[in-house]
Structure formats: structure tokens, C-alpha cells
GROMACS .gro file of C-alpha atoms in nm:
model
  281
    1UNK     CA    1   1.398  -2.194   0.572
    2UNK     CA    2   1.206  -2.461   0.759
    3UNK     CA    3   1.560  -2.694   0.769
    4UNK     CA    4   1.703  -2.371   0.943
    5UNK     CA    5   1.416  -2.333   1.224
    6UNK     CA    6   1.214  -2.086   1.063
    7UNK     CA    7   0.841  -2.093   1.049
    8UNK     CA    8   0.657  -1.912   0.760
    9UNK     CA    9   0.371  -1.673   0.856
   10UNK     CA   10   0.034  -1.757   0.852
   11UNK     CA   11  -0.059  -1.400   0.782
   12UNK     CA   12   0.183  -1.369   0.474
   13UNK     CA   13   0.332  -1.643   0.305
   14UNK     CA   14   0.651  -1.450   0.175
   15UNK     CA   15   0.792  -1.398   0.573
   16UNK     CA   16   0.954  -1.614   0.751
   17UNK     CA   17   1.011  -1.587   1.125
   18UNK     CA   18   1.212  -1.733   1.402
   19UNK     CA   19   1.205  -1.672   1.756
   20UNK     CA   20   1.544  -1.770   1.975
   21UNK     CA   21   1.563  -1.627   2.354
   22UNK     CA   22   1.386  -1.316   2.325
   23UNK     CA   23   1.507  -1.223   1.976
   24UNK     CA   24   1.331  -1.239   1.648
   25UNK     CA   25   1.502  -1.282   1.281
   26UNK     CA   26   1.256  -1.176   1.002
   27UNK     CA   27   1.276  -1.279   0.618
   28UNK     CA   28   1.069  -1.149   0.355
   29UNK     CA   29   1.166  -1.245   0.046
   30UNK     CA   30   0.991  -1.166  -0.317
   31UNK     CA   31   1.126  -1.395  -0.611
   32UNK     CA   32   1.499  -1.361  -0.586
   33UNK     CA   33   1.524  -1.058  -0.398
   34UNK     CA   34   1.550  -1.100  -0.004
   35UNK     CA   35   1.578  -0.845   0.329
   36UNK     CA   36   1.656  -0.968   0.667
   37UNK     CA   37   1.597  -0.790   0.974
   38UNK     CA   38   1.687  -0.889   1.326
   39UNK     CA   39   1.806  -0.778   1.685
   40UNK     CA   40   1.982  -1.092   1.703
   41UNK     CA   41   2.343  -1.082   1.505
   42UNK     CA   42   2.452  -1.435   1.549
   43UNK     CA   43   2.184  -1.554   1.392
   44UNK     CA   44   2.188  -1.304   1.100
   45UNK     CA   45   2.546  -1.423   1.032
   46UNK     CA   46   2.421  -1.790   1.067
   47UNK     CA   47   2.152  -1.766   0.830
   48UNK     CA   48   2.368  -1.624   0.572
   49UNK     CA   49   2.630  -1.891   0.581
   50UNK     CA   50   2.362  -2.151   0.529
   51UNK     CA   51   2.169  -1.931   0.258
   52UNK     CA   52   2.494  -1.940   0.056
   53UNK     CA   53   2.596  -2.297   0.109
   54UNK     CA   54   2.284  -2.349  -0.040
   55UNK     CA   55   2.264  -2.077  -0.331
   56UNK     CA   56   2.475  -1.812  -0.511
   57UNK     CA   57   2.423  -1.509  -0.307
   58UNK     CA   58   2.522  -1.168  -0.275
   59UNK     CA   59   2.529  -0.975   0.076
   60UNK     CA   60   2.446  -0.579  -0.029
   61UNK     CA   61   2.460  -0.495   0.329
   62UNK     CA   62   2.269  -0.217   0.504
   63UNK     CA   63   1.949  -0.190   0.290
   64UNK     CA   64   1.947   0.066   0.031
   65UNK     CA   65   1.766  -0.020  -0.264
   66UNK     CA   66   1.482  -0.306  -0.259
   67UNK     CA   67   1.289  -0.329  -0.588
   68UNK     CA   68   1.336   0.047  -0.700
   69UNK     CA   69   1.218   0.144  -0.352
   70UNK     CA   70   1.489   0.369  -0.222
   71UNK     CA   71   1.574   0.336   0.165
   72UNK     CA   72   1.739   0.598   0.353
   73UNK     CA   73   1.809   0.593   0.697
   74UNK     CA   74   1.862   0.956   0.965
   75UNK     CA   75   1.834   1.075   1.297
   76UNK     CA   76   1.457   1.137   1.201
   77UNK     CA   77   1.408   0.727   1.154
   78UNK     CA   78   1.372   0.563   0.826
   79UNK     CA   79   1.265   0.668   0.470
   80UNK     CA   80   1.115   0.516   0.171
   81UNK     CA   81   1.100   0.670  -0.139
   82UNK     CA   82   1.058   0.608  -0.511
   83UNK     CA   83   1.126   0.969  -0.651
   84UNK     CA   84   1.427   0.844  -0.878
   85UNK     CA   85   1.157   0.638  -1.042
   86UNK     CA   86   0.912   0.940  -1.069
   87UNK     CA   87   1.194   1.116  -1.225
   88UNK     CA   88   1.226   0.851  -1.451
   89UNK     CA   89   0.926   0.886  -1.576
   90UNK     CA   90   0.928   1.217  -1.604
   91UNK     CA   91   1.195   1.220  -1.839
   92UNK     CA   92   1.075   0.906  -2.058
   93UNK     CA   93   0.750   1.116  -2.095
   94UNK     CA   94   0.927   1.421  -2.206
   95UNK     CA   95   0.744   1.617  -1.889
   96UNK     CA   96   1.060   1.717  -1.662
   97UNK     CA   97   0.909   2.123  -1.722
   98UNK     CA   98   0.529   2.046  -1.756
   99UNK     CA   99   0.290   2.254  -1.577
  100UNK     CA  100  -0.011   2.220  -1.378
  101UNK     CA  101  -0.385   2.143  -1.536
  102UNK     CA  102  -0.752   2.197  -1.479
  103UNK     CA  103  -0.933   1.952  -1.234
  104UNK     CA  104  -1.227   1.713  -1.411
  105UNK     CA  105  -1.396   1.441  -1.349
  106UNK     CA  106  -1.332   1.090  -1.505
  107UNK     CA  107  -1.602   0.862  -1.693
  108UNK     CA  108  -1.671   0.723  -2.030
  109UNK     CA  109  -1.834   0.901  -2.268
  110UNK     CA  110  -1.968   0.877  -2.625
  111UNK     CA  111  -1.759   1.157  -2.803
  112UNK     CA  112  -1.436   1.114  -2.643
  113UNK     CA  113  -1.135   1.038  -2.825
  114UNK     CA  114  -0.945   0.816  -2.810
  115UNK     CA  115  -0.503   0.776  -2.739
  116UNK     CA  116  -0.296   0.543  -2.718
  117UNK     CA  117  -0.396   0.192  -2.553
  118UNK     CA  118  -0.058   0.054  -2.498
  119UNK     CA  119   0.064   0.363  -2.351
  120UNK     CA  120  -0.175   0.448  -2.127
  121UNK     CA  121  -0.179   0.036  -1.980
  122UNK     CA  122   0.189   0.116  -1.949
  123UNK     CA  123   0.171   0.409  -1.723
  124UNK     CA  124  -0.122   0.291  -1.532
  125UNK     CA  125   0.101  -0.019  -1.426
  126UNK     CA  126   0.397   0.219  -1.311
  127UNK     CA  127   0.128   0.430  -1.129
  128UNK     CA  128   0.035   0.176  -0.904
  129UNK     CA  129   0.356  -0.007  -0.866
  130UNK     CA  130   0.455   0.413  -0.754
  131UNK     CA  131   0.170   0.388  -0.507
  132UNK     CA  132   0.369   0.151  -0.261
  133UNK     CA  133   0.530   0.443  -0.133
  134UNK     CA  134   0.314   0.732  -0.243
  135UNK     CA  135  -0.025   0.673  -0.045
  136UNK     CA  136  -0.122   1.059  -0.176
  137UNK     CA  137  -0.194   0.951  -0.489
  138UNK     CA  138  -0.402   0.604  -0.426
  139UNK     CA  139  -0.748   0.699  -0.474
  140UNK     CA  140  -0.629   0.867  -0.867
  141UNK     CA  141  -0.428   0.565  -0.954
  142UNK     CA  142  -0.756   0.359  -0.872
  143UNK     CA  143  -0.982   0.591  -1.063
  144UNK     CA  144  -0.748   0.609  -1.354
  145UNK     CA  145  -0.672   0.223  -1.393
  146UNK     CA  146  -1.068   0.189  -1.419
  147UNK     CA  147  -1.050   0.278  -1.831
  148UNK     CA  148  -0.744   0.086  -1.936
  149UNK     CA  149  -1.009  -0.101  -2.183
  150UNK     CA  150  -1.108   0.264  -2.350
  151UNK     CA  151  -0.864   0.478  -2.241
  152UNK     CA  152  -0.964   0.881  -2.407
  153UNK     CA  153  -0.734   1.212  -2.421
  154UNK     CA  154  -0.903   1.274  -2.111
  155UNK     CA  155  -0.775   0.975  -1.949
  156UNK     CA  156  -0.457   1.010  -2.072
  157UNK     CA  157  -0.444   1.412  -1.930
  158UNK     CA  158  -0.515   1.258  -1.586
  159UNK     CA  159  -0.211   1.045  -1.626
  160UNK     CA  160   0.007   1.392  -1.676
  161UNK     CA  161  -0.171   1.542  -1.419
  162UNK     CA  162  -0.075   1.296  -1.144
  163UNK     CA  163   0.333   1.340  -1.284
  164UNK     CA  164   0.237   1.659  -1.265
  165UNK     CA  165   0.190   1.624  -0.897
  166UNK     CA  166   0.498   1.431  -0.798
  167UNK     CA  167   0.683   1.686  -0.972
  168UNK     CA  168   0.548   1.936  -0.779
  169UNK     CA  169   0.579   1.756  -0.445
  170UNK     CA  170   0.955   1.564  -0.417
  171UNK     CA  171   1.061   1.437  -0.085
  172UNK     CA  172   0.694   1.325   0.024
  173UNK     CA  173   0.846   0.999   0.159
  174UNK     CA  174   0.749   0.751   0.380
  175UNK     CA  175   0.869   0.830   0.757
  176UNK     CA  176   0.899   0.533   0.963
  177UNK     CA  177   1.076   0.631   1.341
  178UNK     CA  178   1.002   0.519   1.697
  179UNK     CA  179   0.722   0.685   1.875
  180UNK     CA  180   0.784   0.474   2.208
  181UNK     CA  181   0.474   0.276   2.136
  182UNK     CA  182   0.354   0.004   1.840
  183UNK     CA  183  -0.049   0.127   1.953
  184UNK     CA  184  -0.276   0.003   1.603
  185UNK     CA  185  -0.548   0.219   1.473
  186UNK     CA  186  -0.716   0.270   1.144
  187UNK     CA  187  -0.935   0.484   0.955
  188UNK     CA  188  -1.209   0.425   0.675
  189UNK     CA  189  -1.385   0.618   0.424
  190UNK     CA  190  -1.632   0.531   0.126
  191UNK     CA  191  -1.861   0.792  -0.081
  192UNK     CA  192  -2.175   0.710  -0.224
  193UNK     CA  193  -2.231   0.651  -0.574
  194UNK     CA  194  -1.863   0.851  -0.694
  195UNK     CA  195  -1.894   0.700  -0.998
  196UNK     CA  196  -2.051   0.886  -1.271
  197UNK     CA  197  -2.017   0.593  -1.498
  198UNK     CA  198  -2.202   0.302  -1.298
  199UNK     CA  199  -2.279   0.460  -0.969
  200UNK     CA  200  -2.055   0.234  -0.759
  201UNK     CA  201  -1.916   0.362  -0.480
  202UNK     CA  202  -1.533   0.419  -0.405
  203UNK     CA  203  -1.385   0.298  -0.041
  204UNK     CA  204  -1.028   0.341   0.175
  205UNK     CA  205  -0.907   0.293   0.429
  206UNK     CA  206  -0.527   0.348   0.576
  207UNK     CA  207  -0.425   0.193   0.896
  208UNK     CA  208  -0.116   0.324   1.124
  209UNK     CA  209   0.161   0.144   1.355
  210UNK     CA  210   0.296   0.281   1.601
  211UNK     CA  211   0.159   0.641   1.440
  212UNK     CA  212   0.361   0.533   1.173
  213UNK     CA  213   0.176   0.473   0.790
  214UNK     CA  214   0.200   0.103   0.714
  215UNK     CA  215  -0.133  -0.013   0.466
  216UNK     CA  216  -0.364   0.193   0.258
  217UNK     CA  217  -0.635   0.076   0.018
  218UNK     CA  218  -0.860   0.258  -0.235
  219UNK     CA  219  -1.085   0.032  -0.460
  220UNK     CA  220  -1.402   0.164  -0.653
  221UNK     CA  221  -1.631  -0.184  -0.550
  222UNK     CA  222  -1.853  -0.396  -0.760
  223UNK     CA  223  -2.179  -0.341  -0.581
  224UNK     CA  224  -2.436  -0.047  -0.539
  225UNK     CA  225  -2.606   0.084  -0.256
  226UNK     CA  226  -2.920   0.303  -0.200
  227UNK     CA  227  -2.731   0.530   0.056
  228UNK     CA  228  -2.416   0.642   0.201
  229UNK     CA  229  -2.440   0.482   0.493
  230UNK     CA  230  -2.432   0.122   0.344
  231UNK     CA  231  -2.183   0.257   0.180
  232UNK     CA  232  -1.982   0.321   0.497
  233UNK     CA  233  -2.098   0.028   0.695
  234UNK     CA  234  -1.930  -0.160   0.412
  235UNK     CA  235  -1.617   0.046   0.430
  236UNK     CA  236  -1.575  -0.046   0.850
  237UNK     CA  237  -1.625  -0.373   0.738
  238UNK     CA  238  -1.305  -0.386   0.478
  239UNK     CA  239  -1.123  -0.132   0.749
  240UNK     CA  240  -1.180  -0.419   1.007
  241UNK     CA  241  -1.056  -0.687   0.779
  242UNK     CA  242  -0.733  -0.506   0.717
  243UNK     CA  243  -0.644  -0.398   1.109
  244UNK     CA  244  -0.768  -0.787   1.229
  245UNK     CA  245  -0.463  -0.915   0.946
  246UNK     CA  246  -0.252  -0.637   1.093
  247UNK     CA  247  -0.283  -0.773   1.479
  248UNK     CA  248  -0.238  -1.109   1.325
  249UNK     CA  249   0.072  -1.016   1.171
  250UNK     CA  250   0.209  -0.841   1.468
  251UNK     CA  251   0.139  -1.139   1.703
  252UNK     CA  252   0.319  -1.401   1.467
  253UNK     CA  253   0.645  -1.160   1.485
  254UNK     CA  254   0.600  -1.097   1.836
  255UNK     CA  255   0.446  -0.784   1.945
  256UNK     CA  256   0.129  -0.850   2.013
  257UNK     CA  257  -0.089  -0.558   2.084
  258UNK     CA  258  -0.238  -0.517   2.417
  259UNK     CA  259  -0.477  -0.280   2.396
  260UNK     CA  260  -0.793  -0.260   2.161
  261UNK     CA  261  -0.731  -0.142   1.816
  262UNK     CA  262  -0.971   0.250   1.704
  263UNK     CA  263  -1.148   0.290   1.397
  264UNK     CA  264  -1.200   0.602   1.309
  265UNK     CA  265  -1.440   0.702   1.068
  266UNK     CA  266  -1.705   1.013   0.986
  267UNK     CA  267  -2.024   0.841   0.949
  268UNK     CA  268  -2.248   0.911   1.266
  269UNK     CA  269  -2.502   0.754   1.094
  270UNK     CA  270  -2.277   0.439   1.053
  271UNK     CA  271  -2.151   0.421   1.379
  272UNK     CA  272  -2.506   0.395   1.475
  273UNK     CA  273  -2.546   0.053   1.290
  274UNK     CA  274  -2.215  -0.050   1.396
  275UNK     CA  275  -2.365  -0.049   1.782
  276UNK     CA  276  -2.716  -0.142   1.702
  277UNK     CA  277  -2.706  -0.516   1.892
  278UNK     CA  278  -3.042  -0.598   1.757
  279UNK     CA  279  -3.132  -0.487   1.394
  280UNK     CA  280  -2.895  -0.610   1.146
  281UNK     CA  281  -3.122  -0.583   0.857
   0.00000   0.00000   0.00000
């Protein structure tokens, strides 16, 4: 890509950009599989006569399909969705006709009992590969994936219960259109001590583009704190991390935003640290 003018990003190392007279050509590419995207044609038809005097290519044309993540394209703007892979495994779980269940809270206990190791690892790995285009169910993937050592029935009923819900809610796809503006703003959120387990706390955040969804995060961290608003101060912190990679990534393509990017968040308390200029403590 570099013999063809390209320059890979500094802000992801799987993109590759070039700039030529007020165009931009974008590659992303992830082991064998590829997408280009450009408002330049010439050079899209350039780069793929090189790309297959080099290698044994394919052109699929208009994206469709890119890793199981289906692409559809309307009036509205453009879709993402993985529900034939929900449906999927619906059907390899035998729970195409299952029903909703109770509500409970997850931890590890002395007297549960225990299912099926493999098979819960196994689900727990489609679940998050799911989440790319299913932000909704984030934060339960996360708190699920945290007993794949000692899974229980319990566990293993939370799994259902989140097929449960993407049975219950098809065509919750990602909507990307044009909103006459690429204007950056985030939002955070933590809670203190979630975890019944080890008291750790649990933080998000989800950041937009142009008001459209683009990154979303929900981690149960490693540390504890003696109140919720640490708990939040550290959850602006990650929040800040993720829209500073975001502007990064926007200048390197070319669309650098102008104005200053919002955080929103519900902490008053928080905030109050955040503009405290002299005690840091």
C-alpha cells in the first residue's frame, strides 16, 4: 500500500489512507478480507488493478456482507446488521419459540450449579463478536463473559435471556445517514461498586459522529473506589481517551473537527472535580 502512495494511520494500523486533489481513498482491511471507500473513482479502479497484479483477488462490488455483518443501503442512509447471525443462533440453540424470563442479578456463589463450560465459552464469544452491531446489549455481554472460568445454570439462563432479547427485538440495526454535519460528542457512565462479587465498579461510554453511533464500551474495571464519584471521574477519563482517538482518526482521513468535542455525563458531583483547577487530590 505504501508502493501505491498510501500512508497507514497512526490512529489504526489496519487503514490505509491517501489523499489526491481534494479526494480521499480509504482501506481497511482485516486478514484477507478488504473494503474500500472513496469519492474518487479513478483511483478506486487504479488501486484494484495494482491489488490484483499483485494477489488473487475477487471484486464483490457494492458492499454487502463484511465478516457476517450484513450491509444494507436506503433512502434512510446505511444499515448494519447481524440478525441472520442471531437467527443462527437461535436455531443451533433450539430457542427459535423461547419465551421471556425473570430478571436477576449475576455473581458467584457457593451452591450454584454448575453447566456446561465449553458451551457457555462458546456463546459468550458469539455474544460479543454480536455486540459490534448490537450496542443494546454491551453492558450484559460484559457482565456475562465475567464467569466463563465457573460458569452456573444461572449464568447459562442469562445467556438465553439475552437471545431471548434479540428475538424479541429484530431490525434494531445500526443507522448511519447524513445529518449535514460530522459535530463529535460523547457520553460516559460508571456505577459504584455494581459488582456483588468484588465490588468493582462497571463503566461506558458511547461516543456519536455526526449524531450517528460509531464506538461504545462497557468494561467492569480492575480497581475499587470509596465513592461514586471516583467512580465517574474515572469514567470521563476513559470517555476522553476514546473521543481524543476519535478526532485523531477524523483528522488523519480528513475531516477534522472544528469545533470542541461535549461530554455528557450525570455526575454533578464529578463535573465539579473535572473544573476544580486547584485540588487534584
Amino acid at each position: 500500500m505504501k508502493k501505491f502512495g498510501y500512508q497507514r494511520a497512526n490512529t489504526d494500523h489496519t487503514l490505509f489512507i491517501k489523499h489526491r486533489v481534494g479526494k480521499v481513498t480509504l482501506l481497511m482491511i482485516y486478514v484477507d478480507d478488504m473494503i474500500v471507500t472513496s469519492d474518487d473513482t479513478i483511483e478506486i479502479k487504479e488501486l484494484q488493478k495494482r491489488l490484483a497484479f499483485e494477489f488473487q483477488m475477487k471484486d464483490l462490488g457494492s458492499q454487502k456482507y463484511f465478516l457476517e455483518v450484513e450491509v444494507t443501503r436506503s433512502k434512510h442512509g446505511l444499515f448494519l446488521s447481524q440478525m441472520k447471525h442471531v437467527m443462527g443462533q437461535l436455531a443451533n440453540t433450539g430457542m427459535l419459540d423461547c419465551k421471556p424470563v425473570e430478571n436477576h442479578k449475576l455473581g458467584v456463589y457457593l451452591d450454584q450449579v454448575p453447566t456446561n463450560k465449553e458451551r457457555y465459552q462458546r456463546l459468550v464469544e458469539r455474544f460479543i463478536y454480536l455486540s459490534l452491531t448490537c450496542p443494546n446489549i454491551a453492558y450484559m455481554v460484559s457482565d456475562a463473559s465475567q464467569f466463563m472460568h465457573s460458569p452456573s445454570k444461572d449464568h447459562m439462563v442469562a445467556l438465553m435471556r439475552i437471545l431471548i432479547y434479540l428475538k424479541s427485538a429484530p431490525g434494531r440495526d445500526l443507522l448511519f445517514k447524513k445529518n449535514g454535519h460530522l459535530d463529535l460528542e460523547g457520553y460516559t457512565d460508571a456505577n459504584y461498586a455494581g459488582n456483588i462479587t468484588n465490588i468493582h465498579y462497571t463503566s461506558g461510554y458511547f461516543t456519536f459522529v455526526g449524531s450517528n453511533l460509531v464506538t461504545w464500551h462497557s468494561k467492569k474495571q480492575n480497581v475499587v473506589f470509596r465513592s461514586s464519584t471516583e467512580s465517574e471521574y474515572r469514567g470521563f477519563a476513559q470517555g476522553i481517551c476514546e473521543i481524543l482517538w476519535l478526532r485523531w482518526l477524523l483528522a488523519e482521513i480528513g475531516f477534522r473537527p472544528d469545533a470542541a468535542t461535549k461530554l455528557h455525563c450525570d455526575s454533578r458531583s464529578g463535573f465539579e472535580i473535572v473544573n476544580n483547577l486547584v485540588q487534584h487530590d
